[in-house]
PDB file of C-alpha atoms in Angstrom:
ATOM      1  CA  UNK A  27      11.749 -24.494 -23.477  1.00 50.00           C
ATOM      2  CA  UNK A  28       8.197 -24.199 -22.121  1.00 60.00           C
ATOM      3  CA  UNK A  29       6.596 -20.882 -22.966  1.00 72.00           C
ATOM      4  CA  UNK A  30       3.120 -19.570 -23.542  1.00 76.00           C
ATOM      5  CA  UNK A  31       4.429 -16.710 -25.695  1.00 82.00           C
ATOM      6  CA  UNK A  32       3.905 -16.549 -29.428  1.00 83.00           C
ATOM      7  CA  UNK A  33       6.757 -15.774 -31.824  1.00 85.00           C
ATOM      8  CA  UNK A  34       5.745 -12.122 -31.585  1.00 89.00           C
ATOM      9  CA  UNK A  35       5.709 -12.538 -27.801  1.00 88.00           C
ATOM     10  CA  UNK A  36       9.305 -13.735 -27.747  1.00 90.00           C
ATOM     11  CA  UNK A  37      10.281 -10.746 -29.895  1.00 94.00           C
ATOM     12  CA  UNK A  38       8.328  -8.545 -27.466  1.00 92.00           C
ATOM     13  CA  UNK A  39      10.225 -10.014 -24.502  1.00 93.00           C
ATOM     14  CA  UNK A  40      13.645  -9.396 -26.048  1.00 96.00           C
ATOM     15  CA  UNK A  41      12.738  -5.886 -27.204  1.00 97.00           C
ATOM     16  CA  UNK A  42      11.368  -5.189 -23.712  1.00 97.00           C
ATOM     17  CA  UNK A  43      14.706  -6.221 -22.233  1.00 97.00           C
ATOM     18  CA  UNK A  44      16.599  -4.052 -24.738  1.00 98.00           C
ATOM     19  CA  UNK A  45      14.314  -1.081 -23.991  1.00 98.00           C
ATOM     20  CA  UNK A  46      14.795  -1.496 -20.240  1.00 98.00           C
ATOM     21  CA  UNK A  47      18.588  -1.697 -20.565  1.00 98.00           C
ATOM     22  CA  UNK A  48      18.681   1.410 -22.774  1.00 98.00           C
ATOM     23  CA  UNK A  49      16.328   3.261 -20.445  1.00 98.00           C
ATOM     24  CA  UNK A  50      18.227   2.394 -17.260  1.00 97.00           C
ATOM     25  CA  UNK A  51      21.603   3.154 -18.876  1.00 97.00           C
ATOM     26  CA  UNK A  52      20.383   6.478 -20.250  1.00 97.00           C
ATOM     27  CA  UNK A  53      18.951   7.382 -16.852  1.00 97.00           C
ATOM     28  CA  UNK A  54      22.025   6.459 -14.811  1.00 96.00           C
ATOM     29  CA  UNK A  55      24.828   7.717 -17.053  1.00 95.00           C
ATOM     30  CA  UNK A  56      25.530  11.442 -16.591  1.00 94.00           C
ATOM     31  CA  UNK A  57      25.969  12.276 -20.277  1.00 95.00           C
ATOM     32  CA  UNK A  58      22.723  14.140 -21.042  1.00 96.00           C
ATOM     33  CA  UNK A  59      24.369  17.480 -21.837  1.00 96.00           C
ATOM     34  CA  UNK A  60      28.000  18.420 -22.432  1.00 95.00           C
ATOM     35  CA  UNK A  61      29.656  21.764 -21.823  1.00 93.00           C
ATOM     36  CA  UNK A  62      33.095  23.198 -21.152  1.00 91.00           C
ATOM     37  CA  UNK A  63      34.135  24.206 -17.637  1.00 87.00           C
ATOM     38  CA  UNK A  64      36.531  27.178 -17.318  1.00 79.00           C
ATOM     39  CA  UNK A  65      37.730  26.383 -20.867  1.00 80.00           C
ATOM     40  CA  UNK A  66      39.759  23.541 -19.352  1.00 82.00           C
ATOM     41  CA  UNK A  67      37.708  20.363 -19.223  1.00 90.00           C
ATOM     42  CA  UNK A  68      34.448  18.960 -20.567  1.00 92.00           C
ATOM     43  CA  UNK A  69      31.576  18.945 -18.065  1.00 93.00           C
ATOM     44  CA  UNK A  70      28.632  16.546 -18.265  1.00 94.00           C
ATOM     45  CA  UNK A  71      25.244  16.655 -16.560  1.00 93.00           C
ATOM     46  CA  UNK A  72      22.208  14.462 -16.182  1.00 94.00           C
ATOM     47  CA  UNK A  73      19.242  15.058 -13.897  1.00 94.00           C
ATOM     48  CA  UNK A  74      21.030  13.767 -10.780  1.00 94.00           C
ATOM     49  CA  UNK A  75      24.669  13.127 -11.743  1.00 93.00           C
ATOM     50  CA  UNK A  76      27.527  15.201 -13.106  1.00 91.00           C
ATOM     51  CA  UNK A  77      31.108  14.795 -14.292  1.00 92.00           C
ATOM     52  CA  UNK A  78      33.962  17.253 -13.794  1.00 88.00           C
ATOM     53  CA  UNK A  79      32.843  20.031 -11.483  1.00 81.00           C
ATOM     54  CA  UNK A  80      34.516  22.939  -9.618  1.00 78.00           C
ATOM     55  CA  UNK A  81      35.241  22.797  -5.901  1.00 78.00           C
ATOM     56  CA  UNK A  82      36.588  25.458  -3.533  1.00 79.00           C
ATOM     57  CA  UNK A  83      39.890  24.405  -1.942  1.00 81.00           C
ATOM     58  CA  UNK A  84      40.870  25.000   1.704  1.00 82.00           C
ATOM     59  CA  UNK A  85      42.966  27.971   0.544  1.00 85.00           C
ATOM     60  CA  UNK A  86      39.953  29.560  -1.149  1.00 80.00           C
ATOM     61  CA  UNK A  87      40.959  28.747  -4.700  1.00 80.00           C
ATOM     62  CA  UNK A  88      38.948  26.805  -7.254  1.00 78.00           C
ATOM     63  CA  UNK A  89      39.951  23.356  -8.459  1.00 80.00           C
ATOM     64  CA  UNK A  90      38.225  21.092 -10.952  1.00 82.00           C
ATOM     65  CA  UNK A  91      37.325  17.644  -9.682  1.00 82.00           C
ATOM     66  CA  UNK A  92      37.686  15.316 -12.654  1.00 87.00           C
ATOM     67  CA  UNK A  93      35.324  12.506 -11.710  1.00 89.00           C
ATOM     68  CA  UNK A  94      31.685  11.532 -12.078  1.00 90.00           C
ATOM     69  CA  UNK A  95      29.335  11.394  -9.157  1.00 87.00           C
ATOM     70  CA  UNK A  96      25.829  12.042  -7.981  1.00 89.00           C
ATOM     71  CA  UNK A  97      24.621  14.839  -5.777  1.00 88.00           C
ATOM     72  CA  UNK A  98      24.962  13.784  -2.144  1.00 88.00           C
ATOM     73  CA  UNK A  99      21.264  14.320  -1.362  1.00 93.00           C
ATOM     74  CA  UNK A 100      18.150  14.563  -3.511  1.00 94.00           C
ATOM     75  CA  UNK A 101      17.637  18.171  -2.360  1.00 94.00           C
ATOM     76  CA  UNK A 102      21.192  19.058  -3.529  1.00 92.00           C
ATOM     77  CA  UNK A 103      20.091  18.603  -7.147  1.00 95.00           C
ATOM     78  CA  UNK A 104      20.394  22.217  -8.378  1.00 92.00           C
ATOM     79  CA  UNK A 105      16.910  22.652  -9.857  1.00 94.00           C
ATOM     80  CA  UNK A 106      13.423  21.511  -8.815  1.00 96.00           C
ATOM     81  CA  UNK A 107      12.852  20.720 -12.500  1.00 97.00           C
ATOM     82  CA  UNK A 108      15.827  18.339 -12.428  1.00 97.00           C
ATOM     83  CA  UNK A 109      14.426  16.769  -9.270  1.00 97.00           C
ATOM     84  CA  UNK A 110      11.111  16.196 -11.071  1.00 97.00           C
ATOM     85  CA  UNK A 111      12.989  14.821 -14.083  1.00 97.00           C
ATOM     86  CA  UNK A 112      14.906  12.417 -11.846  1.00 97.00           C
ATOM     87  CA  UNK A 113      11.687  11.068 -10.344  1.00 98.00           C
ATOM     88  CA  UNK A 114       9.843  10.776 -13.671  1.00 98.00           C
ATOM     89  CA  UNK A 115      12.658   9.118 -15.642  1.00 98.00           C
ATOM     90  CA  UNK A 116      13.616   6.950 -12.661  1.00 97.00           C
ATOM     91  CA  UNK A 117      10.081   5.623 -12.198  1.00 98.00           C
ATOM     92  CA  UNK A 118       9.743   5.076 -15.964  1.00 98.00           C
ATOM     93  CA  UNK A 119      13.032   3.153 -16.034  1.00 98.00           C
ATOM     94  CA  UNK A 120      12.034   1.014 -13.054  1.00 97.00           C
ATOM     95  CA  UNK A 121       8.659   0.252 -14.633  1.00 98.00           C
ATOM     96  CA  UNK A 122      10.269  -0.762 -17.929  1.00 98.00           C
ATOM     97  CA  UNK A 123      12.713  -3.009 -16.059  1.00 97.00           C
ATOM     98  CA  UNK A 124       9.908  -4.696 -14.101  1.00 97.00           C
ATOM     99  CA  UNK A 125       8.004  -5.498 -17.305  1.00 96.00           C
ATOM    100  CA  UNK A 126      11.199  -6.684 -19.026  1.00 96.00           C
ATOM    101  CA  UNK A 127      12.009  -9.130 -16.209  1.00 95.00           C
ATOM    102  CA  UNK A 128       8.458 -10.513 -16.312  1.00 92.00           C
ATOM    103  CA  UNK A 129       8.485 -10.805 -20.114  1.00 92.00           C
ATOM    104  CA  UNK A 130      11.898 -12.494 -20.101  1.00 91.00           C
ATOM    105  CA  UNK A 131      10.739 -14.967 -17.454  1.00 89.00           C
ATOM    106  CA  UNK A 132       7.734 -15.773 -19.657  1.00 86.00           C
ATOM    107  CA  UNK A 133      10.167 -17.036 -22.324  1.00 85.00           C
ATOM    108  CA  UNK A 134      11.175 -19.900 -20.045  1.00 83.00           C
ATOM    109  CA  UNK A 135       8.179 -20.494 -17.785  1.00 81.00           C
ATOM    110  CA  UNK A 136       4.708 -21.413 -18.999  1.00 77.00           C
ATOM    111  CA  UNK A 137       1.712 -19.345 -17.893  1.00 73.00           C
ATOM    112  CA  UNK A 138       3.667 -16.378 -16.526  1.00 76.00           C
ATOM    113  CA  UNK A 139       1.966 -14.167 -19.114  1.00 81.00           C
ATOM    114  CA  UNK A 140      -1.449 -14.652 -20.718  1.00 78.00           C
ATOM    115  CA  UNK A 141      -3.213 -12.301 -23.137  1.00 83.00           C
ATOM    116  CA  UNK A 142      -4.652 -10.099 -20.379  1.00 85.00           C
ATOM    117  CA  UNK A 143      -1.406  -9.677 -18.459  1.00 87.00           C
ATOM    118  CA  UNK A 144       0.505  -9.098 -21.705  1.00 88.00           C
ATOM    119  CA  UNK A 145      -1.829  -6.210 -22.491  1.00 91.00           C
ATOM    120  CA  UNK A 146      -1.417  -4.834 -18.971  1.00 93.00           C
ATOM    121  CA  UNK A 147       2.361  -5.105 -19.387  1.00 93.00           C
ATOM    122  CA  UNK A 148       2.083  -3.253 -22.685  1.00 95.00           C
ATOM    123  CA  UNK A 149       0.095  -0.465 -21.038  1.00 96.00           C
ATOM    124  CA  UNK A 150       2.762  -0.265 -18.313  1.00 97.00           C
ATOM    125  CA  UNK A 151       5.369   0.097 -21.063  1.00 98.00           C
ATOM    126  CA  UNK A 152       3.340   2.916 -22.593  1.00 98.00           C
ATOM    127  CA  UNK A 153       3.179   4.596 -19.172  1.00 98.00           C
ATOM    128  CA  UNK A 154       6.956   4.125 -18.774  1.00 98.00           C
ATOM    129  CA  UNK A 155       7.534   5.768 -22.171  1.00 98.00           C
ATOM    130  CA  UNK A 156       5.287   8.691 -21.200  1.00 98.00           C
ATOM    131  CA  UNK A 157       7.097   9.106 -17.862  1.00 98.00           C
ATOM    132  CA  UNK A 158      10.499   9.169 -19.578  1.00 98.00           C
ATOM    133  CA  UNK A 159       9.192  11.678 -22.140  1.00 98.00           C
ATOM    134  CA  UNK A 160       7.757  13.809 -19.330  1.00 98.00           C
ATOM    135  CA  UNK A 161      11.081  13.738 -17.480  1.00 97.00           C
ATOM    136  CA  UNK A 162      12.954  14.659 -20.650  1.00 96.00           C
ATOM    137  CA  UNK A 163      10.503  17.506 -21.277  1.00 97.00           C
ATOM    138  CA  UNK A 164      10.900  19.124 -17.834  1.00 97.00           C
ATOM    139  CA  UNK A 165      14.692  18.682 -17.707  1.00 97.00           C
ATOM    140  CA  UNK A 166      15.453  21.675 -20.017  1.00 96.00           C
ATOM    141  CA  UNK A 167      13.363  23.984 -17.798  1.00 96.00           C
ATOM    142  CA  UNK A 168      16.244  23.712 -15.290  1.00 94.00           C
ATOM    143  CA  UNK A 169      18.976  24.743 -17.733  1.00 94.00           C
ATOM    144  CA  UNK A 170      19.137  28.185 -16.119  1.00 93.00           C
ATOM    145  CA  UNK A 171      20.756  26.903 -12.902  1.00 91.00           C
ATOM    146  CA  UNK A 172      24.210  28.129 -11.890  1.00 90.00           C
ATOM    147  CA  UNK A 173      26.069  24.900 -12.673  1.00 89.00           C
ATOM    148  CA  UNK A 174      24.823  24.763 -16.252  1.00 92.00           C
ATOM    149  CA  UNK A 175      25.439  28.485 -16.750  1.00 91.00           C
ATOM    150  CA  UNK A 176      29.079  28.018 -15.688  1.00 88.00           C
ATOM    151  CA  UNK A 177      29.562  25.292 -18.290  1.00 91.00           C
ATOM    152  CA  UNK A 178      27.452  26.760 -21.108  1.00 91.00           C
ATOM    153  CA  UNK A 179      28.936  30.218 -21.439  1.00 86.00           C
ATOM    154  CA  UNK A 180      26.530  31.981 -19.048  1.00 88.00           C
ATOM    155  CA  UNK A 181      23.938  32.136 -21.835  1.00 88.00           C
ATOM    156  CA  UNK A 182      21.893  28.992 -21.208  1.00 90.00           C
ATOM    157  CA  UNK A 183      18.260  29.388 -20.210  1.00 92.00           C
ATOM    158  CA  UNK A 184      15.016  27.424 -20.330  1.00 93.00           C
ATOM    159  CA  UNK A 185      15.170  25.210 -23.460  1.00 94.00           C
ATOM    160  CA  UNK A 186      18.341  27.019 -24.595  1.00 93.00           C
ATOM    161  CA  UNK A 187      21.644  25.230 -24.024  1.00 92.00           C
ATOM    162  CA  UNK A 188      23.869  28.147 -24.977  1.00 90.00           C
ATOM    163  CA  UNK A 189      27.278  26.759 -25.915  1.00 92.00           C
ATOM    164  CA  UNK A 190      26.493  23.293 -24.548  1.00 93.00           C
ATOM    165  CA  UNK A 191      25.124  20.410 -26.587  1.00 95.00           C
ATOM    166  CA  UNK A 192      23.113  17.262 -26.041  1.00 95.00           C
ATOM    167  CA  UNK A 193      25.228  14.187 -25.364  1.00 95.00           C
ATOM    168  CA  UNK A 194      24.735  10.493 -26.098  1.00 96.00           C
ATOM    169  CA  UNK A 195      22.714   9.406 -23.032  1.00 96.00           C
ATOM    170  CA  UNK A 196      19.799  11.447 -24.374  1.00 96.00           C
ATOM    171  CA  UNK A 197      19.860   9.313 -27.518  1.00 97.00           C
ATOM    172  CA  UNK A 198      19.789   6.151 -25.386  1.00 97.00           C
ATOM    173  CA  UNK A 199      16.643   7.450 -23.697  1.00 97.00           C
ATOM    174  CA  UNK A 200      15.100   8.362 -27.057  1.00 97.00           C
ATOM    175  CA  UNK A 201      15.806   4.869 -28.398  1.00 97.00           C
ATOM    176  CA  UNK A 202      14.329   3.347 -25.246  1.00 98.00           C
ATOM    177  CA  UNK A 203      11.118   5.364 -25.685  1.00 98.00           C
ATOM    178  CA  UNK A 204      10.852   4.199 -29.307  1.00 98.00           C
ATOM    179  CA  UNK A 205      11.279   0.560 -28.285  1.00 98.00           C
ATOM    180  CA  UNK A 206       8.796   0.899 -25.422  1.00 98.00           C
ATOM    181  CA  UNK A 207       6.178   2.234 -27.840  1.00 98.00           C
ATOM    182  CA  UNK A 208       6.895  -0.647 -30.232  1.00 97.00           C
ATOM    183  CA  UNK A 209       6.601  -3.110 -27.339  1.00 96.00           C
ATOM    184  CA  UNK A 210       3.239  -1.602 -26.395  1.00 96.00           C
ATOM    185  CA  UNK A 211       1.955  -2.534 -29.850  1.00 94.00           C
ATOM    186  CA  UNK A 212       3.533  -6.009 -29.820  1.00 93.00           C
ATOM    187  CA  UNK A 213       2.114  -6.853 -26.375  1.00 91.00           C
ATOM    188  CA  UNK A 214      -1.355  -7.318 -27.852  1.00 90.00           C
ATOM    189  CA  UNK A 215      -0.109 -10.363 -29.808  1.00 88.00           C
ATOM    190  CA  UNK A 216       2.373 -11.667 -27.231  1.00 81.00           C
ATOM    191  CA  UNK A 217       0.583 -14.640 -25.646  1.00 76.00           C
ATOM    192  CA  UNK A 218      -1.428 -17.567 -26.940  1.00 71.00           C
ATOM    193  CA  UNK A 219      -2.941 -18.334 -23.504  1.00 66.00           C
ATOM    194  CA  UNK A 220      -6.357 -16.841 -22.802  1.00 62.00           C
ATOM    195  CA  UNK A 221      -7.317 -15.735 -19.278  1.00 56.00           C
ATOM    196  CA  UNK A 222      -8.968 -18.551 -17.299  1.00 54.00           C
ATOM    197  CA  UNK A 223      -7.299 -21.339 -19.299  1.00 50.00           C
ATOM    198  CA  UNK A 224      -4.622 -22.213 -16.755  1.00 48.00           C
ATOM    199  CA  UNK A 225      -4.072 -25.802 -15.788  1.00 47.00           C
ATOM    200  CA  UNK A 226      -3.278 -26.693 -12.182  1.00 40.00           C
TER     201      UNK A 226
END
């Protein structure tokens, strides 16, 4: 296997891949908060997806749709804070995935990453971690929207979940942020190739 990565660099590449997978999974899965809808079924929310939600029938009654799905349009997301959270965490996840693919490729291909690009990749991972943290920080500002109030006992508000609780996707995102910060530190020792030392 031809690689220009050091032993630390190979560890960095695999941790980068793990961080990206955790970040993308935590972003996509709708299990950020969990509540109870009409005391019948558990309801789950993320910034742009939800599971188990009420719908008005043709007869004017209310039925609970027991499935997971995303809002049909970006502007249908019930809070501008959730829209901002979707953008921030989504961009952070995409950035972490881009770095992870590059780092993984560097395990098999020589001269994909040298010391300068490894440091740039590390800075991108730091930016990704900050974006995810920013998205997680603005998400609770939208906890006063109607959908969350219906599932959290009509007592939820900004940074107050009421009767709801955090669910496991939040912990995936937290783990991803921790790994991204670790990868930022490891990126400074990831490559043994100095800039300008490429052979053609």
